[in-house]
Coordinates of C-alpha atoms in Angstrom, one line a residue:
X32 CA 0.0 0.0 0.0
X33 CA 2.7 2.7 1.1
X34 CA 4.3 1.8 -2.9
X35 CA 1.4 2.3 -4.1
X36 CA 1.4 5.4 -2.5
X37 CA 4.4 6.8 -3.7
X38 CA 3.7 5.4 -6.9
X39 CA 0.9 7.9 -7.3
X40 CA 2.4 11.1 -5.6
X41 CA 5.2 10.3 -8.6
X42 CA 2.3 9.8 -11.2
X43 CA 0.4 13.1 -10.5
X44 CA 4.3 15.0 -10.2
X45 CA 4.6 13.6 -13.5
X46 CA 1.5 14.7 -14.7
X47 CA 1.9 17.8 -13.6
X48 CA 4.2 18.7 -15.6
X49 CA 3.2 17.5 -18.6
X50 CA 0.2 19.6 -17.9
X51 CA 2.0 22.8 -17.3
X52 CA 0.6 22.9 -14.1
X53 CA 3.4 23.6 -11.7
X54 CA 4.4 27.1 -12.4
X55 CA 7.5 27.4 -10.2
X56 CA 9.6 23.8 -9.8
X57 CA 11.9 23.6 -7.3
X58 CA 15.5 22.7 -8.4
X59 CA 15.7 19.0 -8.2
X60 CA 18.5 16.2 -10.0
X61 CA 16.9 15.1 -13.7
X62 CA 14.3 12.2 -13.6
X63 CA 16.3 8.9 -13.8
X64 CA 19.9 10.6 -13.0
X65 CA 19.6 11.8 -16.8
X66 CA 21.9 14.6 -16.4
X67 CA 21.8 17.7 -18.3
X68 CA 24.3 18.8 -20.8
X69 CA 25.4 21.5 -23.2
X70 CA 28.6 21.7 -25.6
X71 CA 29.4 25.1 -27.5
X72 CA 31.9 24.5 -30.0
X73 CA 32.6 27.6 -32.5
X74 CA 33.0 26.5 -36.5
X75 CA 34.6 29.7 -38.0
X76 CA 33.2 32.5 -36.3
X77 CA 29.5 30.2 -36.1
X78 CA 28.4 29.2 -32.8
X79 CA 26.9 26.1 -32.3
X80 CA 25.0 24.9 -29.0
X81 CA 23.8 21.7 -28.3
X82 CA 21.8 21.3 -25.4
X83 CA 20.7 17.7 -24.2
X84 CA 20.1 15.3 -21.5
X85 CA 22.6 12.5 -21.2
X86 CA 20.6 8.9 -20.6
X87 CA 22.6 6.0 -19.1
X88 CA 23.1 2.3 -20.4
X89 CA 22.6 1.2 -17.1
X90 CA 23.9 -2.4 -18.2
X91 CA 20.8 -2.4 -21.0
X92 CA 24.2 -3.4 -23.4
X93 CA 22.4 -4.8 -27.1
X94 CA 19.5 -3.3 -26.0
X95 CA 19.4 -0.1 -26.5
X96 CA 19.4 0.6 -30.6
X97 CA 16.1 -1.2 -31.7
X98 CA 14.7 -2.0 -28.6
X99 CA 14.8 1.2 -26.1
X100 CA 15.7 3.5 -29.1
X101 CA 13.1 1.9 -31.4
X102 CA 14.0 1.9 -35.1
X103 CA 11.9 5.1 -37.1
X104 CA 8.8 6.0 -35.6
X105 CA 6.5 5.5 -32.6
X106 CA 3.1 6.2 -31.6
X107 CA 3.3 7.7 -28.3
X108 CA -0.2 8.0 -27.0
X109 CA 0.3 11.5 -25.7
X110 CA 0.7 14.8 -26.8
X111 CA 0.3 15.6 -30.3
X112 CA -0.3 11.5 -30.8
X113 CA 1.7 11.2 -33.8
X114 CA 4.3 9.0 -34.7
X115 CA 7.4 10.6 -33.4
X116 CA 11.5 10.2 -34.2
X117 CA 13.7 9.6 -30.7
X118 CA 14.4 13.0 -29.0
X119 CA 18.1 12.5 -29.3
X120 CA 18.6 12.3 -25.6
X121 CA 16.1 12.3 -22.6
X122 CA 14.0 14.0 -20.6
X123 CA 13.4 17.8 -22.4
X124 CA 13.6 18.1 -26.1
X125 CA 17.3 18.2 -27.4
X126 CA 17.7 21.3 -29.1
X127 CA 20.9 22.8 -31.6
X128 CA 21.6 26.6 -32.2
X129 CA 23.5 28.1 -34.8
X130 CA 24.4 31.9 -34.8
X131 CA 24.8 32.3 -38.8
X132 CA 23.5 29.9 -41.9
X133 CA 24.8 26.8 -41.8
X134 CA 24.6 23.8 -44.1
X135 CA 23.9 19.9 -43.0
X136 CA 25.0 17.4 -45.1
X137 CA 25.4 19.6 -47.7
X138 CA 22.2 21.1 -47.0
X139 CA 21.1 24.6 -46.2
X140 CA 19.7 25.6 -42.9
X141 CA 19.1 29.4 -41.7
X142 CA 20.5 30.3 -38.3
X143 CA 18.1 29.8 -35.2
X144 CA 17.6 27.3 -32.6
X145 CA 15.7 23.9 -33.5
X146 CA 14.6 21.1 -31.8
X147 CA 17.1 18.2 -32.7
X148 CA 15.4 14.4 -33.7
X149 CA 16.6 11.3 -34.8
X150 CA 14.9 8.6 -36.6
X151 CA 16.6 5.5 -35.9
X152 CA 17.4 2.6 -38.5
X153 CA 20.2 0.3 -38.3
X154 CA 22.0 1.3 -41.8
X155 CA 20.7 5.1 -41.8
X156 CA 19.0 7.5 -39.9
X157 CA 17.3 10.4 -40.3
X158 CA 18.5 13.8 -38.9
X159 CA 15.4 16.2 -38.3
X160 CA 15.5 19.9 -37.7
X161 CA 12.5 21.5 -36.2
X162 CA 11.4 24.7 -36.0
X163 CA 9.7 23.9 -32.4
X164 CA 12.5 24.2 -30.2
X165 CA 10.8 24.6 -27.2
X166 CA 7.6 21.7 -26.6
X167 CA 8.9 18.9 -23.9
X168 CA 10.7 15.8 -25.7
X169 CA 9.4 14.4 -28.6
X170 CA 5.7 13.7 -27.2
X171 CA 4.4 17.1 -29.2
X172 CA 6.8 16.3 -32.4
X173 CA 4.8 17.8 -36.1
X174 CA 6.4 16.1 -38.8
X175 CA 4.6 19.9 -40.6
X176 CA 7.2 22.0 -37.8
X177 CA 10.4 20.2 -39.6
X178 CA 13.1 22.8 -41.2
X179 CA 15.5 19.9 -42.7
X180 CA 15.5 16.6 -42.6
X181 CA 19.6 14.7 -43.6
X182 CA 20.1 11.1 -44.5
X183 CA 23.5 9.6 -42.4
X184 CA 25.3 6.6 -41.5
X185 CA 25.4 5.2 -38.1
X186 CA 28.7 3.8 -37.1
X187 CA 29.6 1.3 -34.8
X188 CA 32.0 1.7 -32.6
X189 CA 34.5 -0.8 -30.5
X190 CA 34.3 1.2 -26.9
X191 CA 31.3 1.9 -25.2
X192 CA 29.9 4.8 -24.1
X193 CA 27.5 5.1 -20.6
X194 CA 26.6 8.4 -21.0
X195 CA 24.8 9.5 -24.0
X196 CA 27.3 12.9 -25.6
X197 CA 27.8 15.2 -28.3
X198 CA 31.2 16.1 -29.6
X199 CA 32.7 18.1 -32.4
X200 CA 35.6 16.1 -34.2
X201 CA 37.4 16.5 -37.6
X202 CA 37.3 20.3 -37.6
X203 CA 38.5 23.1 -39.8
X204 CA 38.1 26.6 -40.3
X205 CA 34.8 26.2 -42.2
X206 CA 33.8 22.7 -40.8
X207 CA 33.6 19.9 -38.1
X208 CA 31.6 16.7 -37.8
X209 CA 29.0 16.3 -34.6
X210 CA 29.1 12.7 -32.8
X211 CA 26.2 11.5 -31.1
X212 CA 27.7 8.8 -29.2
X213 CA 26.0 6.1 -27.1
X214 CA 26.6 2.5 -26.0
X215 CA 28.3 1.3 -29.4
X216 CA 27.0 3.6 -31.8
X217 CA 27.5 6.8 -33.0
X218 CA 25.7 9.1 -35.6
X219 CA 27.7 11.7 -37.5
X220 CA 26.5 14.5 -39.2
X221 CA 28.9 17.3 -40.9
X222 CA 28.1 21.0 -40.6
X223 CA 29.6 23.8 -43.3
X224 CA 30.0 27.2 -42.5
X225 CA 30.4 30.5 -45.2
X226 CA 33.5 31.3 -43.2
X227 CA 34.0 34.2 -45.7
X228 CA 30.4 35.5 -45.9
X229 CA 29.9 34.9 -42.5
X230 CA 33.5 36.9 -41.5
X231 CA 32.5 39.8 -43.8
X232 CA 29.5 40.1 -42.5
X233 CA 30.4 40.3 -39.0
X234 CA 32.7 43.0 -39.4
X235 CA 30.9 45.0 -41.7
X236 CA 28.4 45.2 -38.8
X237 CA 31.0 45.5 -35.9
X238 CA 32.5 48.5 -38.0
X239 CA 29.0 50.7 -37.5
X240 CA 29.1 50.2 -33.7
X241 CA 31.2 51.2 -30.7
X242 CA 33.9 48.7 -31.8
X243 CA 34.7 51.5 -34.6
X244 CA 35.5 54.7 -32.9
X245 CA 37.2 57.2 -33.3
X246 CA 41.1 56.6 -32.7
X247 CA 40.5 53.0 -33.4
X248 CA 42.6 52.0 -36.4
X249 CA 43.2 48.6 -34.7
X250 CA 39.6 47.5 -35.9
X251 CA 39.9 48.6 -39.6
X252 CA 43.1 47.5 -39.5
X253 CA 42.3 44.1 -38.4
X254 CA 39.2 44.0 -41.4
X255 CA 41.4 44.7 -43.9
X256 CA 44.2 42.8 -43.6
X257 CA 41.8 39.7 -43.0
X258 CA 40.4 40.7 -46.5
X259 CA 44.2 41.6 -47.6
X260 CA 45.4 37.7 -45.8
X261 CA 42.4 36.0 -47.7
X262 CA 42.9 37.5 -50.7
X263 CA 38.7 38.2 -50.8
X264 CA 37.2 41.5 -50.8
X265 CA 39.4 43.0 -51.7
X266 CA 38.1 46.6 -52.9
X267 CA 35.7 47.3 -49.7
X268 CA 39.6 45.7 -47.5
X269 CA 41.1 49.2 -49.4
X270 CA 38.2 51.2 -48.2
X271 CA 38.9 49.8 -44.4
X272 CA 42.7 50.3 -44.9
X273 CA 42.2 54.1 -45.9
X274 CA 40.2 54.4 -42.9
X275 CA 42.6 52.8 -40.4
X276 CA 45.0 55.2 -42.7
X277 CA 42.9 58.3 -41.7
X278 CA 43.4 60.9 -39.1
X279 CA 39.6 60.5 -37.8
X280 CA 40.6 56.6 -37.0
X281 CA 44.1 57.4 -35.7
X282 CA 46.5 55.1 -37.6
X283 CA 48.7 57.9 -39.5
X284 CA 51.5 56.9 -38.1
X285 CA 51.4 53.0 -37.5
X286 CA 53.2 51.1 -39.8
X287 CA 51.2 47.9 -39.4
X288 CA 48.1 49.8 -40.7
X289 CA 50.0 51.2 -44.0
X290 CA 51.3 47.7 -44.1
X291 CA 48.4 46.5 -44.9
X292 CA 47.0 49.1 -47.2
X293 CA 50.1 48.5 -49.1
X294 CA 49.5 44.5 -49.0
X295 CA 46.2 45.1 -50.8
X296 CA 46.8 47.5 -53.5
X297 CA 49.5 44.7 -54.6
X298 CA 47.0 41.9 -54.8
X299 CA 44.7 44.3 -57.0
X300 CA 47.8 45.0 -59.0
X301 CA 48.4 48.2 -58.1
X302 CA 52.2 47.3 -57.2
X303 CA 53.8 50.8 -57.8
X304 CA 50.9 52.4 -55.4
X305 CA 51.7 49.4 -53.5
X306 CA 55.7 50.4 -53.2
X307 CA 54.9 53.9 -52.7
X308 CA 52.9 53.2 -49.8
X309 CA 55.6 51.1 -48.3
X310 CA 58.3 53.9 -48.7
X311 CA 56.1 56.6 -47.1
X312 CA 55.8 54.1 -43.9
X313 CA 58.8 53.4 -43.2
X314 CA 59.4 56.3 -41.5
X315 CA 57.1 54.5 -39.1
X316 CA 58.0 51.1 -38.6
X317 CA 60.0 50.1 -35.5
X318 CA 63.6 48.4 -35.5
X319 CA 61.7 44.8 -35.4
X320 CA 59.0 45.7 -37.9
X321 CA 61.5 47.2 -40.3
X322 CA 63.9 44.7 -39.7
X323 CA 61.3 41.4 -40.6
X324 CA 59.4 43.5 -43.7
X325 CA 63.1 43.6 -45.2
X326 CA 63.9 40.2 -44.7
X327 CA 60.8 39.5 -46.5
X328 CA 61.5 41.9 -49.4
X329 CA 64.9 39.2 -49.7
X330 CA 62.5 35.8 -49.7
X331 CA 60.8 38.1 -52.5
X332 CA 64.3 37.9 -54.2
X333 CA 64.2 42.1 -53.9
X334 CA 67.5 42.6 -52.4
X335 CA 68.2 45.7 -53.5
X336 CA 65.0 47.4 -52.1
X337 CA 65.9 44.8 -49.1
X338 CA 69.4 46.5 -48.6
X339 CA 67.6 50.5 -48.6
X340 CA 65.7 49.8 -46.1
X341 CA 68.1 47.2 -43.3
X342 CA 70.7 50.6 -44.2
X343 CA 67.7 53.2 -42.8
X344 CA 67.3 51.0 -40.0
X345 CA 71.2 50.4 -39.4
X346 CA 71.4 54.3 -39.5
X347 CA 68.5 54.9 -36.9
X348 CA 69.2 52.4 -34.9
X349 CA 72.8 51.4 -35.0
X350 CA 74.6 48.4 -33.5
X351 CA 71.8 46.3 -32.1
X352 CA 71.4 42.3 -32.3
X353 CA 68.5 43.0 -35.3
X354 CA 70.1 45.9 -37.0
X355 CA 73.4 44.0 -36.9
X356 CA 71.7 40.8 -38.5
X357 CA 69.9 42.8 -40.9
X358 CA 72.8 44.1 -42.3
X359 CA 74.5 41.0 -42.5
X360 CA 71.3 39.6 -44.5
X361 CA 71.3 42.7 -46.6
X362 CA 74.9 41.9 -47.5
X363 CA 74.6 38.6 -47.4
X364 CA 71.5 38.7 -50.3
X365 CA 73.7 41.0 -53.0
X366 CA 76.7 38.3 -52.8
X367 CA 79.2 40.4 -50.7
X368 CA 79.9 37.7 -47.9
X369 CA 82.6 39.7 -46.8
X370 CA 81.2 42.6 -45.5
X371 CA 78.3 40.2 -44.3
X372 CA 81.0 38.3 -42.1
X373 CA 81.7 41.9 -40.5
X374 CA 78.1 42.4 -39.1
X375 CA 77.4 39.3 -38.5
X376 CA 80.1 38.6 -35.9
X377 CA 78.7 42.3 -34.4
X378 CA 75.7 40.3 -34.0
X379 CA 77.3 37.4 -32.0
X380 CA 77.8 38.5 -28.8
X381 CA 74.7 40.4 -28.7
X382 CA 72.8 37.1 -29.3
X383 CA 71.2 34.9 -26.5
X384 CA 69.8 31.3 -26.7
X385 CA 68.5 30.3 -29.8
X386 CA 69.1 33.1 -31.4
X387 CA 73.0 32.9 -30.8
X388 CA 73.1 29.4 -32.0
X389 CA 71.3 31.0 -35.4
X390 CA 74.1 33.3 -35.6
X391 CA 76.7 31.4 -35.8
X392 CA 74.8 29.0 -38.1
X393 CA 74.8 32.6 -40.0
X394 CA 78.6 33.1 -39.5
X395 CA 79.4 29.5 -40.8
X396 CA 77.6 29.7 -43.9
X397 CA 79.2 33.2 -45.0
X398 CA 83.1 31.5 -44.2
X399 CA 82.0 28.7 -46.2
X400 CA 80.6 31.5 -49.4
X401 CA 77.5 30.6 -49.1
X402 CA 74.1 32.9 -49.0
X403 CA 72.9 33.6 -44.7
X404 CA 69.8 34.1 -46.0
X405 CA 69.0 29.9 -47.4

């Protein structure tokens, strides 16, 4: 009698619920220990959220796909008494959120949050994406709600897994794959991001607000040589650079900022522009920034324009570890080993740790006649 008791108080509790009768629920562990979960990975700039319940095996080993996961559809008997896919988890209704557009499987689907099903069968399942993100579980599922609906693979796997979990895996810049993993099983399903749309996007609306102030260069800066690295966008990256450029944004005088400008009227092919640019920001650049532009100018095979500016630097800043090694690269790079030798044994003593043993890796090469800079 007292079992039968309980049995009831838990009933009505449960009922309750359902009904949307208690108003304000204490905070209480999960029915059946099903603990809650979430997992936030970003894709790109995308966020994605998956929020879930994590069921136990609960030694139900070979019994859980087909049996307590039954394969497609079942008629619940409650709710919108339709034949329903698994909820993907337990308890509340699994959903996923994704801050931009995303494509599934190849397929598009509009940012949003969604109610996350599965349809079950041992060689595919079906992936469903609902619109209702918010009804309890899968007892109020309307096939008429769904926003996409993907085809995958289940695959077995040789570990098991108690607890029911999601987890990003094999991811890029623009992609990963989700894992559903539980008992021996898990379902996979790839997501694909517009990481360029979705990047130019964000900044063209970041640049109208607060993050685009004045004396903020950094920010348009940081737009344009994204465009300028990506080699996309490449006219509206200019735009950006001129503003970094400007005196209303505060970058007149930073090197990195006329670096970049630079950096993108060569990839439109404007390369004298380009060069001008440069020349006019030197003036600008620090011992270090002058010092590794150069050295790129000589993996460019442009020693000569290499050599003007390690001597400007040399001249503002002379006898230090960089200025010394810049020299000796500049001489180094128009076949004058000799004089290279001179600097780089300047540089020697000035070097610490790794960068002493690179030295005299330098020194060796030039007493043997060969090029520093290989």
């Amino acid at each position: 009698m007292k079992n039968l008791f309980k049995w009831c108080l838990l009933f009505i509790s449960f009922q309750l619920t359902f009904a949307g009768l208690v108003k304000a629920q204490l905070t209480v562990v999960p029915r059946a220990g099903n603990k809650k979960a979430s997992v936030t990975e970003q894709i790109g700039i995308t966020e994605v959220t998956i929020r879930y319940n994590r069921p136990g095996v609960k030694k139900r080993e070979d019994h859980i796909w087909g049996q307590l996961i039954p394969v497609g559809y079942t008629e619940l008997g409650y709710g919108a008494k339709k034949p329903a896919p698994w909820r993907a988890g337990a308890n509340e209704n699994t959903t996923i959120e994704f801050s931009t557009d995303v494509k599934i499987e190849g397929q598009g689907l509009p940012a949003g949050k969604y109610g996350f099903f599965v349809a079950y069968g041992p060689d595919e399942c079906t992936l469903i994406f609902s619109r209702n993100a918010t009804s309890w579980g899968n007892f109020f599922y309307d096939p008429a709600e769904d926003a996409l609906r993907v085809k995958v693979k289940p695959v077995k796997m040789d570990k098991s897994v108690e607890w029911l979990k999601y987890e990003f895996a094999d991811q890029t810049p623009s992609n990963a794959t989700v894992q559903l993993q539980w008992e021996k099983l898990m379902i996979p399903f790839k997501i694909d991001v517009d990481l360029i749309k979705t990047q130019i996007a964000s900044f063209r609306k970041e640049l109208r607000g607060d993050k685009a102030l004045p004396e903020s260069w950094e920010a348009w800066n940081q737009a344009a040589a994204w465009c300028a690295a990506n080699n996309t966008n490449l006219q509206e990256g200019l735009m950006w650079a001129d503003s970094a450029t400007s005196v209303v944004f505060g970058g007149t005088e930073s090197f990195y900022a006329w670096q970049t400008k630079a950096a993108i009227l060569d990839s439109l092919g404007r390369h004298n522009e380009a060069a001008d640019v440069m020349k006019n920001a030197m003036p600008f650049a620090s011992q270090i920034q002058a010092y590794t532009y150069a050295i790129g100018l000589i993996g460019a095979k442009k020693a000569k324009e290499a050599f003007e500016i390690l001597k400007m630097n040399y001249d503002k800043h002379p006898n230090s570890l960089f200025t010394n090694i810049g020299m000796a690269s500049a001489w180094s790079a128009l076949g004058d080993y000799k004089k290279a030798l001179i600097y780089a044994q300047k540089a020697l003593p000035q070097a610490k740790g790794g960068n002493k043993l690179e030295v005299e890796r330098n020194i060796k090469d030039l007493e043997n006649g060969k090029d520093m800079n290989n």
